[in-house]
Structure formats: C-alpha cells, structure tokens
Coordinates of C-alpha atoms in Angstrom, one line a residue:
Chain A
M10 CA 290.2 -6.5 -83.7
Q11 CA 289.2 -8.6 -86.5
L12 CA 285.7 -8.4 -87.8
G13 CA 283.8 -11.2 -89.3
P14 CA 283.0 -14.7 -88.1
A15 CA 285.7 -16.4 -86.1
H16 CA 284.7 -19.8 -87.5
P17 CA 283.8 -20.6 -91.0
I18 CA 280.0 -20.6 -91.4
P19 CA 278.9 -24.2 -91.4
A20 CA 276.8 -25.6 -94.2
L21 CA 273.1 -24.9 -93.7
C22 CA 272.2 -28.6 -93.3
P23 CA 275.3 -30.5 -92.7
D24 CA 273.3 -33.5 -91.6
L25 CA 269.9 -34.3 -93.2
Q26 CA 269.0 -36.2 -90.1
K27 CA 269.3 -33.2 -87.9
S28 CA 267.1 -31.0 -89.9
S29 CA 264.5 -33.6 -90.6
E30 CA 262.4 -32.6 -87.6
L31 CA 262.3 -29.0 -88.6
F32 CA 261.4 -30.0 -92.1
T33 CA 258.6 -32.3 -90.9
L34 CA 257.2 -29.7 -88.6
T35 CA 257.4 -27.0 -91.3
Y36 CA 255.5 -29.2 -93.7
G37 CA 253.0 -30.0 -91.0
A38 CA 252.5 -26.3 -90.3
L39 CA 252.0 -25.7 -94.1
V40 CA 249.3 -28.4 -94.4
T41 CA 247.4 -27.3 -91.3
Q42 CA 247.4 -23.8 -92.4
L43 CA 246.0 -24.8 -95.7
C44 CA 243.3 -26.8 -93.9
K45 CA 242.4 -23.6 -92.1
D46 CA 242.3 -21.6 -95.2
Y47 CA 240.3 -23.9 -97.4
E48 CA 236.8 -25.2 -96.6
N49 CA 237.2 -28.8 -97.8
D50 CA 240.0 -31.3 -98.1
E51 CA 239.7 -31.6 -101.9
D52 CA 240.7 -28.0 -102.2
V53 CA 243.7 -28.6 -99.9
N54 CA 244.7 -31.6 -101.9
K55 CA 244.6 -29.6 -105.1
Q56 CA 246.5 -26.7 -103.5
L57 CA 249.2 -29.1 -102.2
D58 CA 249.5 -30.6 -105.7
K59 CA 249.9 -27.1 -107.2
M60 CA 252.5 -26.1 -104.7
G61 CA 254.4 -29.4 -105.4
Y62 CA 254.2 -28.8 -109.1
N63 CA 255.8 -25.4 -108.6
I64 CA 258.5 -26.9 -106.5
G65 CA 259.1 -29.7 -109.0
V66 CA 259.7 -27.4 -112.0
R67 CA 262.4 -25.7 -110.1
L68 CA 263.8 -28.7 -108.4
I69 CA 264.5 -30.6 -111.5
E70 CA 267.2 -28.0 -112.5
D71 CA 268.9 -28.5 -109.2
F72 CA 268.6 -32.2 -109.5
L73 CA 270.1 -32.4 -113.0
A74 CA 272.9 -30.1 -112.0
R75 CA 273.8 -32.0 -108.9
S76 CA 273.2 -35.6 -109.8
N77 CA 274.9 -35.8 -113.2
V78 CA 272.3 -38.2 -114.6
G79 CA 271.9 -38.3 -118.2
R80 CA 268.9 -38.7 -120.4
C81 CA 266.7 -41.8 -119.5
H82 CA 266.0 -44.1 -122.3
D83 CA 262.8 -45.6 -121.0
F84 CA 260.3 -45.2 -118.2
R85 CA 261.9 -48.0 -116.2
E86 CA 265.1 -46.1 -116.0
T87 CA 263.3 -43.0 -115.0
A88 CA 261.7 -44.9 -112.2
D89 CA 265.1 -46.1 -111.0
V90 CA 266.5 -42.6 -111.0
I91 CA 263.5 -41.2 -109.1
A92 CA 263.7 -43.8 -106.5
K93 CA 267.4 -44.3 -106.0
V94 CA 268.7 -40.8 -106.7
A95 CA 266.1 -38.2 -106.3
F96 CA 264.3 -39.6 -103.2
K97 CA 267.6 -40.3 -101.7
M98 CA 268.9 -36.9 -102.3
Y99 CA 266.0 -34.8 -101.1
L100 CA 264.2 -37.0 -98.6
G101 CA 266.9 -39.4 -97.5
I102 CA 264.8 -42.5 -98.2
T103 CA 264.9 -45.0 -101.1
P104 CA 261.4 -46.2 -102.0
S105 CA 261.1 -49.5 -103.8
I106 CA 259.6 -49.9 -107.2
T107 CA 257.0 -52.6 -107.7
N108 CA 253.8 -53.4 -109.5
W109 CA 254.8 -52.6 -113.0
S110 CA 251.9 -52.8 -115.4
P111 CA 252.4 -55.2 -118.3
A112 CA 252.7 -52.3 -120.8
G113 CA 255.4 -50.8 -118.7
D114 CA 253.8 -47.5 -118.3
E115 CA 252.7 -47.7 -114.7
F116 CA 254.5 -48.5 -111.5
S117 CA 254.3 -48.0 -107.8
L118 CA 256.7 -46.3 -105.4
I119 CA 256.5 -48.0 -102.0
L120 CA 257.7 -45.7 -99.2
E121 CA 258.4 -47.8 -96.1
N122 CA 258.6 -44.6 -94.0
N123 CA 257.6 -41.3 -95.1
P124 CA 259.5 -38.5 -93.4
L125 CA 256.7 -36.0 -94.0
V126 CA 254.3 -37.8 -91.7
D127 CA 256.6 -38.6 -88.7
F128 CA 254.4 -37.3 -85.9
V129 CA 251.1 -36.9 -87.8
E130 CA 247.9 -38.4 -86.8
L131 CA 245.0 -37.5 -89.1
P132 CA 242.0 -36.3 -87.2
D133 CA 238.7 -37.9 -88.1
N134 CA 237.3 -34.8 -89.8
H135 CA 240.1 -34.8 -92.4
S136 CA 239.6 -38.3 -93.6
S137 CA 239.8 -37.4 -97.3
L138 CA 242.9 -35.2 -96.9
I139 CA 245.9 -36.5 -98.8
Y140 CA 248.5 -35.3 -96.5
S141 CA 251.6 -35.9 -98.6
N142 CA 250.0 -34.8 -101.9
L143 CA 252.9 -32.3 -102.3
L144 CA 255.1 -35.2 -103.4
C145 CA 252.8 -36.1 -106.3
G146 CA 253.0 -32.5 -107.4
V147 CA 256.7 -32.5 -107.2
L148 CA 257.0 -35.6 -109.3
R149 CA 254.6 -34.4 -111.9
G150 CA 256.2 -31.0 -112.2
A151 CA 259.8 -32.3 -112.4
L152 CA 259.0 -34.9 -115.0
E153 CA 257.1 -32.4 -117.1
M154 CA 260.2 -30.4 -117.4
V155 CA 262.0 -33.4 -118.9
Q156 CA 259.2 -33.9 -121.5
M157 CA 257.3 -36.5 -119.6
A158 CA 253.6 -36.1 -118.8
V159 CA 252.8 -38.3 -115.9
E160 CA 250.1 -38.8 -113.4
A161 CA 251.0 -39.4 -109.8
K162 CA 248.6 -40.3 -107.0
F163 CA 248.6 -41.9 -103.6
V164 CA 246.9 -45.2 -103.5
Q165 CA 248.0 -46.3 -100.0
D166 CA 248.9 -44.1 -97.0
T167 CA 250.2 -45.1 -93.6
L168 CA 248.2 -42.2 -92.2
K169 CA 245.0 -44.0 -93.3
G170 CA 245.9 -47.2 -91.6
D171 CA 247.7 -48.9 -94.6
G172 CA 250.9 -50.7 -93.9
V173 CA 253.0 -48.7 -96.4
T174 CA 252.7 -45.6 -98.4
E175 CA 252.3 -46.2 -102.1
I176 CA 252.5 -43.6 -104.9
R177 CA 251.2 -44.8 -108.3
M178 CA 252.8 -43.3 -111.2
R179 CA 251.4 -43.5 -114.7
F180 CA 253.1 -42.4 -117.9
I181 CA 250.8 -40.5 -120.1
R182 CA 252.8 -39.2 -123.1
R183 CA 256.0 -37.6 -124.2
I184 CA 255.7 -33.9 -124.5
E185 CA 257.0 -32.8 -127.9
D186 CA 258.7 -29.6 -127.9
N187 CA 256.6 -27.3 -130.0
L188 CA 259.1 -25.1 -131.5
P189 CA 257.8 -21.9 -133.0
A190 CA 257.5 -22.1 -136.7
G191 CA 260.5 -21.0 -138.6
E192 CA 263.0 -22.0 -135.9
E193 CA 265.0 -25.2 -135.9
Chain B
M75 CA 251.4 -51.2 -62.8
A76 CA 249.7 -47.8 -63.4
V77 CA 246.0 -47.6 -62.7
C78 CA 245.6 -44.0 -63.6
V79 CA 247.7 -41.7 -65.9
A80 CA 247.0 -38.0 -66.1
V81 CA 248.6 -35.2 -68.1
I82 CA 248.0 -31.7 -66.6
A83 CA 248.6 -28.5 -68.5
K84 CA 250.6 -25.6 -67.1
E85 CA 247.4 -24.0 -65.9
N86 CA 246.4 -27.0 -64.0
Y87 CA 243.6 -28.3 -66.2
P88 CA 243.7 -31.9 -67.4
L89 CA 244.9 -32.6 -70.9
Y90 CA 244.5 -36.2 -70.6
I91 CA 243.3 -38.5 -67.8
R92 CA 242.6 -42.2 -68.0
S93 CA 242.1 -44.8 -65.4
V94 CA 241.4 -48.5 -64.9
P95 CA 239.0 -49.8 -63.7
T96 CA 236.7 -47.2 -65.1
E97 CA 233.8 -47.6 -62.7
N98 CA 235.4 -45.5 -60.0
E99 CA 237.0 -43.0 -62.2
L100 CA 236.0 -40.1 -60.0
K101 CA 238.0 -41.4 -57.2
F102 CA 241.2 -41.2 -59.4
H103 CA 240.2 -37.7 -60.5
Y104 CA 240.1 -36.6 -56.9
M105 CA 243.4 -38.4 -56.3
V106 CA 245.1 -36.7 -59.2
H107 CA 243.7 -33.4 -58.2
T108 CA 245.0 -33.8 -54.7
S109 CA 248.4 -34.8 -56.1
L110 CA 248.6 -31.4 -57.9
D111 CA 248.9 -29.6 -54.6
V112 CA 251.7 -31.8 -53.6
V113 CA 253.3 -31.2 -57.1
D114 CA 253.0 -27.4 -56.6
E115 CA 254.5 -27.7 -53.1
K116 CA 257.4 -29.8 -54.3
I117 CA 258.1 -27.4 -57.2
S118 CA 258.1 -24.3 -55.0
A119 CA 260.1 -26.2 -52.3
M120 CA 262.8 -27.3 -54.7
G121 CA 262.7 -24.1 -56.5
K122 CA 266.1 -23.3 -57.9
A123 CA 267.5 -26.7 -57.3
L124 CA 265.0 -28.3 -59.6
V125 CA 266.0 -26.0 -62.4
D126 CA 269.6 -26.5 -61.9
Q127 CA 269.6 -30.3 -61.8
R128 CA 267.2 -30.6 -64.6
E129 CA 265.4 -33.2 -62.6
L130 CA 262.0 -33.7 -63.9
Y131 CA 260.9 -36.6 -61.8
L132 CA 259.3 -35.5 -58.5
G133 CA 259.1 -38.9 -56.9
L134 CA 256.4 -40.3 -54.7
L135 CA 253.8 -37.7 -54.0
Y136 CA 251.7 -39.5 -51.5
P137 CA 250.5 -43.0 -50.7
T138 CA 246.9 -43.9 -49.9
E139 CA 245.3 -47.0 -48.7
D140 CA 241.8 -47.7 -49.7
Y141 CA 239.7 -50.7 -49.3
K142 CA 238.1 -52.7 -52.0
V143 CA 235.0 -54.7 -51.5
Y144 CA 234.8 -57.5 -53.9
P145 CA 231.6 -59.5 -54.5
H146 CA 231.0 -62.2 -52.1
T147 CA 231.8 -65.8 -53.0
W148 CA 228.3 -66.8 -51.9
Q149 CA 226.6 -64.4 -54.2
W150 CA 228.4 -65.3 -57.3
L151 CA 227.9 -68.9 -56.6
R152 CA 224.2 -68.0 -56.5
V153 CA 224.5 -66.0 -59.6
W154 CA 226.1 -68.9 -61.4
G155 CA 223.1 -71.0 -60.6
F156 CA 224.0 -73.5 -57.9
P157 CA 220.6 -74.3 -56.5
A158 CA 221.9 -75.8 -53.3
V159 CA 224.0 -72.7 -52.6
A160 CA 221.2 -70.5 -53.6
G161 CA 219.0 -72.3 -51.1
L162 CA 221.7 -71.9 -48.4
C163 CA 222.0 -68.2 -49.3
T164 CA 218.3 -67.8 -48.5
V165 CA 218.7 -69.7 -45.3
M166 CA 221.9 -67.9 -44.1
P167 CA 220.5 -64.4 -43.4
C168 CA 217.7 -66.0 -41.4
L169 CA 220.3 -67.6 -39.2
G170 CA 222.0 -64.3 -38.8
L171 CA 225.2 -65.7 -40.2
S172 CA 225.7 -63.3 -43.1
Q173 CA 225.3 -60.3 -40.8
S174 CA 228.8 -61.0 -39.6
P175 CA 231.2 -58.3 -40.7
R176 CA 233.8 -60.9 -41.2
I177 CA 232.1 -62.4 -44.2
K178 CA 232.8 -59.4 -46.4
S179 CA 235.8 -59.8 -48.7
V180 CA 237.6 -56.6 -47.8
F181 CA 241.3 -56.1 -48.3
P182 CA 243.6 -53.2 -48.5
N183 CA 244.7 -51.7 -51.7
Q184 CA 247.9 -49.6 -51.7
L185 CA 247.8 -46.8 -54.2
C186 CA 250.7 -44.4 -54.7
S187 CA 250.8 -41.4 -56.8
Y188 CA 253.9 -40.2 -58.5
G189 CA 254.7 -36.9 -60.2
Y190 CA 256.8 -35.6 -63.1
V191 CA 257.0 -32.1 -64.3
T192 CA 258.5 -30.9 -67.6
N193 CA 260.4 -27.6 -68.0
S194 CA 257.4 -26.2 -69.6
K195 CA 255.4 -26.9 -66.5
V196 CA 253.3 -29.7 -67.9
K197 CA 252.7 -32.2 -65.2
F198 CA 252.4 -36.0 -65.4
V199 CA 250.7 -37.7 -62.6
M200 CA 250.6 -41.5 -62.3
V201 CA 248.7 -43.5 -59.8
V202 CA 250.3 -46.9 -59.2
D203 CA 248.8 -49.9 -57.5
S204 CA 251.5 -51.3 -55.4
S205 CA 249.5 -53.7 -53.3
N206 CA 250.9 -56.8 -55.1
T207 CA 254.2 -55.5 -56.6
A208 CA 256.4 -52.9 -55.2
L209 CA 257.7 -51.0 -58.2
R210 CA 261.2 -49.6 -58.0
D211 CA 261.8 -46.0 -58.4
N212 CA 263.8 -46.7 -61.6
E213 CA 260.8 -48.3 -63.2
I214 CA 258.5 -45.4 -62.4
R215 CA 261.1 -43.1 -63.8
S216 CA 261.4 -44.9 -67.1
M217 CA 257.6 -45.0 -67.3
F218 CA 257.5 -41.3 -67.0
R219 CA 260.3 -41.0 -69.6
K220 CA 258.2 -43.0 -72.0
L221 CA 255.2 -40.8 -71.2
H222 CA 257.2 -37.7 -71.8
N223 CA 258.5 -39.0 -75.2
S224 CA 255.0 -39.9 -76.3
Y225 CA 253.7 -36.5 -75.2
T226 CA 256.4 -34.9 -77.2
D227 CA 255.3 -36.7 -80.3
V228 CA 251.7 -35.6 -79.6
M229 CA 252.9 -32.0 -79.5
C230 CA 254.7 -32.4 -82.8
N231 CA 251.5 -33.6 -84.5
P232 CA 250.6 -30.6 -86.7
F233 CA 246.9 -31.3 -86.2
Y234 CA 247.1 -31.1 -82.4
N235 CA 246.5 -27.6 -81.0
P236 CA 248.5 -27.1 -77.8
G237 CA 246.2 -26.9 -74.9
D238 CA 243.5 -29.2 -76.4
R239 CA 242.6 -32.5 -74.9
I240 CA 244.9 -35.2 -76.1
Q241 CA 243.0 -37.6 -78.3
S242 CA 245.9 -39.2 -80.1
R243 CA 245.6 -42.9 -80.7
A244 CA 249.3 -43.5 -80.4
F245 CA 249.4 -41.8 -77.0
D246 CA 246.3 -43.8 -75.9
G247 CA 248.0 -47.0 -77.0
M248 CA 251.1 -46.2 -75.1
V249 CA 249.1 -45.4 -71.9
T250 CA 247.2 -48.7 -72.3
S251 CA 250.4 -50.6 -72.5
M252 CA 251.5 -49.1 -69.1
M253 CA 248.3 -49.9 -67.5
I254 CA 247.1 -53.2 -66.3
Q255 CA 244.3 -54.5 -68.4
A256 CA 242.1 -56.2 -65.9
R257 CA 242.9 -57.0 -62.4
Q258 CA 241.8 -60.3 -61.2
P259 CA 239.6 -59.8 -58.1
R260 CA 241.3 -61.9 -55.5
G261 CA 238.0 -62.1 -53.7
S262 CA 237.5 -65.9 -53.8
C263 CA 240.6 -66.8 -51.7
V264 CA 240.2 -63.9 -49.2
S265 CA 236.6 -64.5 -48.6
W266 CA 237.4 -68.1 -48.3
L267 CA 239.5 -67.3 -45.3
S268 CA 236.9 -65.0 -43.8
L269 CA 234.2 -67.5 -43.9
G270 CA 233.2 -69.5 -41.0
I271 CA 234.3 -73.1 -40.5
A272 CA 231.1 -74.7 -41.4
E273 CA 230.7 -72.7 -44.6
K274 CA 234.3 -73.2 -45.5
V275 CA 233.9 -76.9 -46.2
W276 CA 231.0 -76.2 -48.6
V277 CA 232.0 -73.2 -50.4
G278 CA 235.8 -73.7 -50.3
A279 CA 235.5 -76.8 -52.3
L280 CA 233.1 -75.2 -54.8
A281 CA 235.2 -72.0 -55.1
T282 CA 238.3 -74.0 -55.9
H283 CA 236.3 -76.0 -58.4
M284 CA 235.1 -72.8 -60.0
G285 CA 238.6 -71.4 -59.9
C286 CA 239.8 -74.4 -61.8
L287 CA 237.2 -73.8 -64.5
G288 CA 238.5 -70.3 -64.8
L289 CA 235.3 -68.6 -63.9
K290 CA 235.4 -65.1 -62.6
S291 CA 233.2 -63.3 -60.3
T292 CA 230.8 -61.0 -62.1
G293 CA 231.4 -57.7 -60.2
K294 CA 229.2 -55.6 -58.2
E295 CA 226.7 -54.9 -61.0
G296 CA 225.4 -58.4 -61.1
L297 CA 224.2 -58.4 -57.5
K298 CA 221.0 -56.5 -57.7
G299 CA 218.0 -58.2 -56.1
P300 CA 216.0 -58.6 -53.0
L301 CA 218.4 -61.1 -51.5
S302 CA 221.7 -59.3 -52.2
S303 CA 220.3 -56.2 -50.6
Q304 CA 220.3 -58.0 -47.4
W305 CA 224.0 -58.7 -47.4
P306 CA 226.1 -56.2 -45.5
R307 CA 227.8 -53.9 -47.8
R308 CA 230.5 -51.4 -47.3
R309 CA 230.1 -48.0 -48.8
D310 CA 233.0 -46.4 -50.4

C-alpha cells in the first residue's frame, strides 16, 4: 500500500474568488477583536495602521519577487504600479487613480468596491473607526522599503455612506540610505 | 405582499420582527407566535424527510381571516369639513339611521402565514395579505430565498453578534422592499354599497368627487369626539 496523498495537493488558493469570503471574514474578526481590546476607535485605527505597516514591509519583498517590476522613475509610475499590479495581485481589484495635485505629489486611489468591507455595516457607536485602515499601513510600509516616505489616509469610505472608497496618498520625501561612515 | 416578516432564533425568540401597518403590531406578534407551533409541528412531522430533501420551505402554515373596520365615509366627510354633511351627520343618529349595522365598512381580510426554516433551525415567518392578490407558491419561495440570503449577509457582518436583534440597515431595506408600503383603505367604495338608498345619492357623489381629488380617509385616530362616539364601532 502506498502512503502519501493520492492526488497532488492543490494550491492553497487556486482561485482568489473562492477564498475571498474567508479573507473578508478573517479581517472582520481581526477588526472586531481590536475593537474589543481597545477602548476607543482612535487606538484601533492606530493599531490597524501598525499591523498594516508590518505587513507592508514584508509584502514588498514578495511583490518585487513576483511582479518583476523595475525601479519607478517618478511618483506617477509608482501610482500606476500600485493600482494596476499590486492591488490586482493581492486584492483582485484595480482602483483608479485620480485627483493628482498640481505638484504631482498627491493622488487618490478610488476603490469601486472594497473586498474588505463586503458584509460590513458599521454600528453607530463606531463612527470614527476607519475599518480598512490596514490598507494605509500596508501602502506606507511597502513604499518605505523602496525609499519612499508617503502618507496614506482614507478620505472617503463606503461604510460611512460615501459612494466610493478613496485613499489619498501623499509623497513626503525620498528616504536616503544612510550608509554607515566608511562604507561605500 | 408581505405584511409581517419575522426572523426567529433557534431557541424561539425573535431576532427580527416588523409589520405594516404598525398600529396593530401586537396582532402580528401573536400570529407569528402561533405560527411557531405549526413550524415545530411541521419540522417534527417531516423529521428525516426534511433533512434528506434539504427542503427549507415549509409552505403555508395557516390562514386566518380577520375583519378590518375602516373609517366611515360619513365621518371623514365631516372631518374634511363639509358643513352640509356635518349637519346631516348630526341629524342621522337622531333618526336612528346610523345605528344600522350595515353602515359599517367591514370587509374580510385574508392573511396567510408561511414558514421557512434553515438547517441551523433559524425560522423565517412571513404573514402575507392575500385578500386582493393570491400569491403563488413560487413567489413566496423566492421571497424566502431573498430573506435567507440577506440574513446570511447579516450573519457575515463582523459587528453583528449571533443571537442579537438584527438592526442592519441593509436587511431592513430588503424587508421594506418586500412589504407593501401603504395599503389604500378601500373603505369608500365598500361603505358606498353598504349605505342606504337615500344616503347613497348624497354621499356617493361626494365620495367619488373626493376620490377624484385623491383624498384619503384619515384613519381611526382622527375620529375622536362626542359625535363619533355615537357611531357603532366594532371592537377588534
């Protein structure tokens, strides 16, 4: 008798669509648990951002390895890569990029539908909770690893009655590698 | 369409109940409560067959007939300020005409309750007003399907604790869409028939006139007063 699996083990998530509910529910459980653990919504937002940051600094390695995108020459190119490659790869959606500031250092990501909030209805006592704040943390963390300090924040949210979800991204500065003295 | 929708937990307490019209809510609560016995009966009677066939829809639980008393044509004419009619209203009781039971606008109202039970033993009960339209079984079934899907979405909301009362706006909206918004009291035409010949000429013309203007009767609440207390009323 032969031991071992009769069939090859299928990939963990062969179809993103199939696992999206599990993903959504997992994220929901995470947020509600944070809401239980912390007194006010501000702390929960901060915590979500921190968790997102920690995901982002790791995720960027995976992203660069899998996507084969090269170095971006300007912030517009970065925006394109984020929307068309990164969001597509990890969330299965392609947000649109709008509202560029004249200086070209600020833009908005418009999410028509946010998979994180599929079943969510914010209760009245959590009106200041930024439910998907994890995404901002991920963006901030990932870009920081490629020498870009950015600020990301939600300015519109479908959970709060807006028509779309909008993440505003602002470029702050390039992070110069501070090499230790004596090394080149 | 549906006049009352209820979601009942496994332990037979209500998770959600809403009915239109809201003034006799209690009656619907009783009706749903009674339906639960029938649901339990049906589940235990079907027993294994239910599980095997995966049939969640229980069908018609029981029909009831109740009677609605709509405000009298005379009275709302008086309320709307027709002096001549108001005068007549004052004279009528003296002549003993209004004491006639025929003058009330009473007509039967057929209500049916339907049941649906999920595999997790959450029950949906729907009371349907079938006096003017007979709904087909298929339609009821699809309404329950919609209700079930919507309930599933509520359960997936991470902020909803299973077993709590359902306060979801999305669920509420879906239930509203299944319910009729406001039923037009058909009192004017029915009472028109029930009036005597002499009154018919007077009021009939006025009622049609009012009907053309799109005026509605004001409901039971507007009928307080010394005069209206003299009208025969049916208690429900």
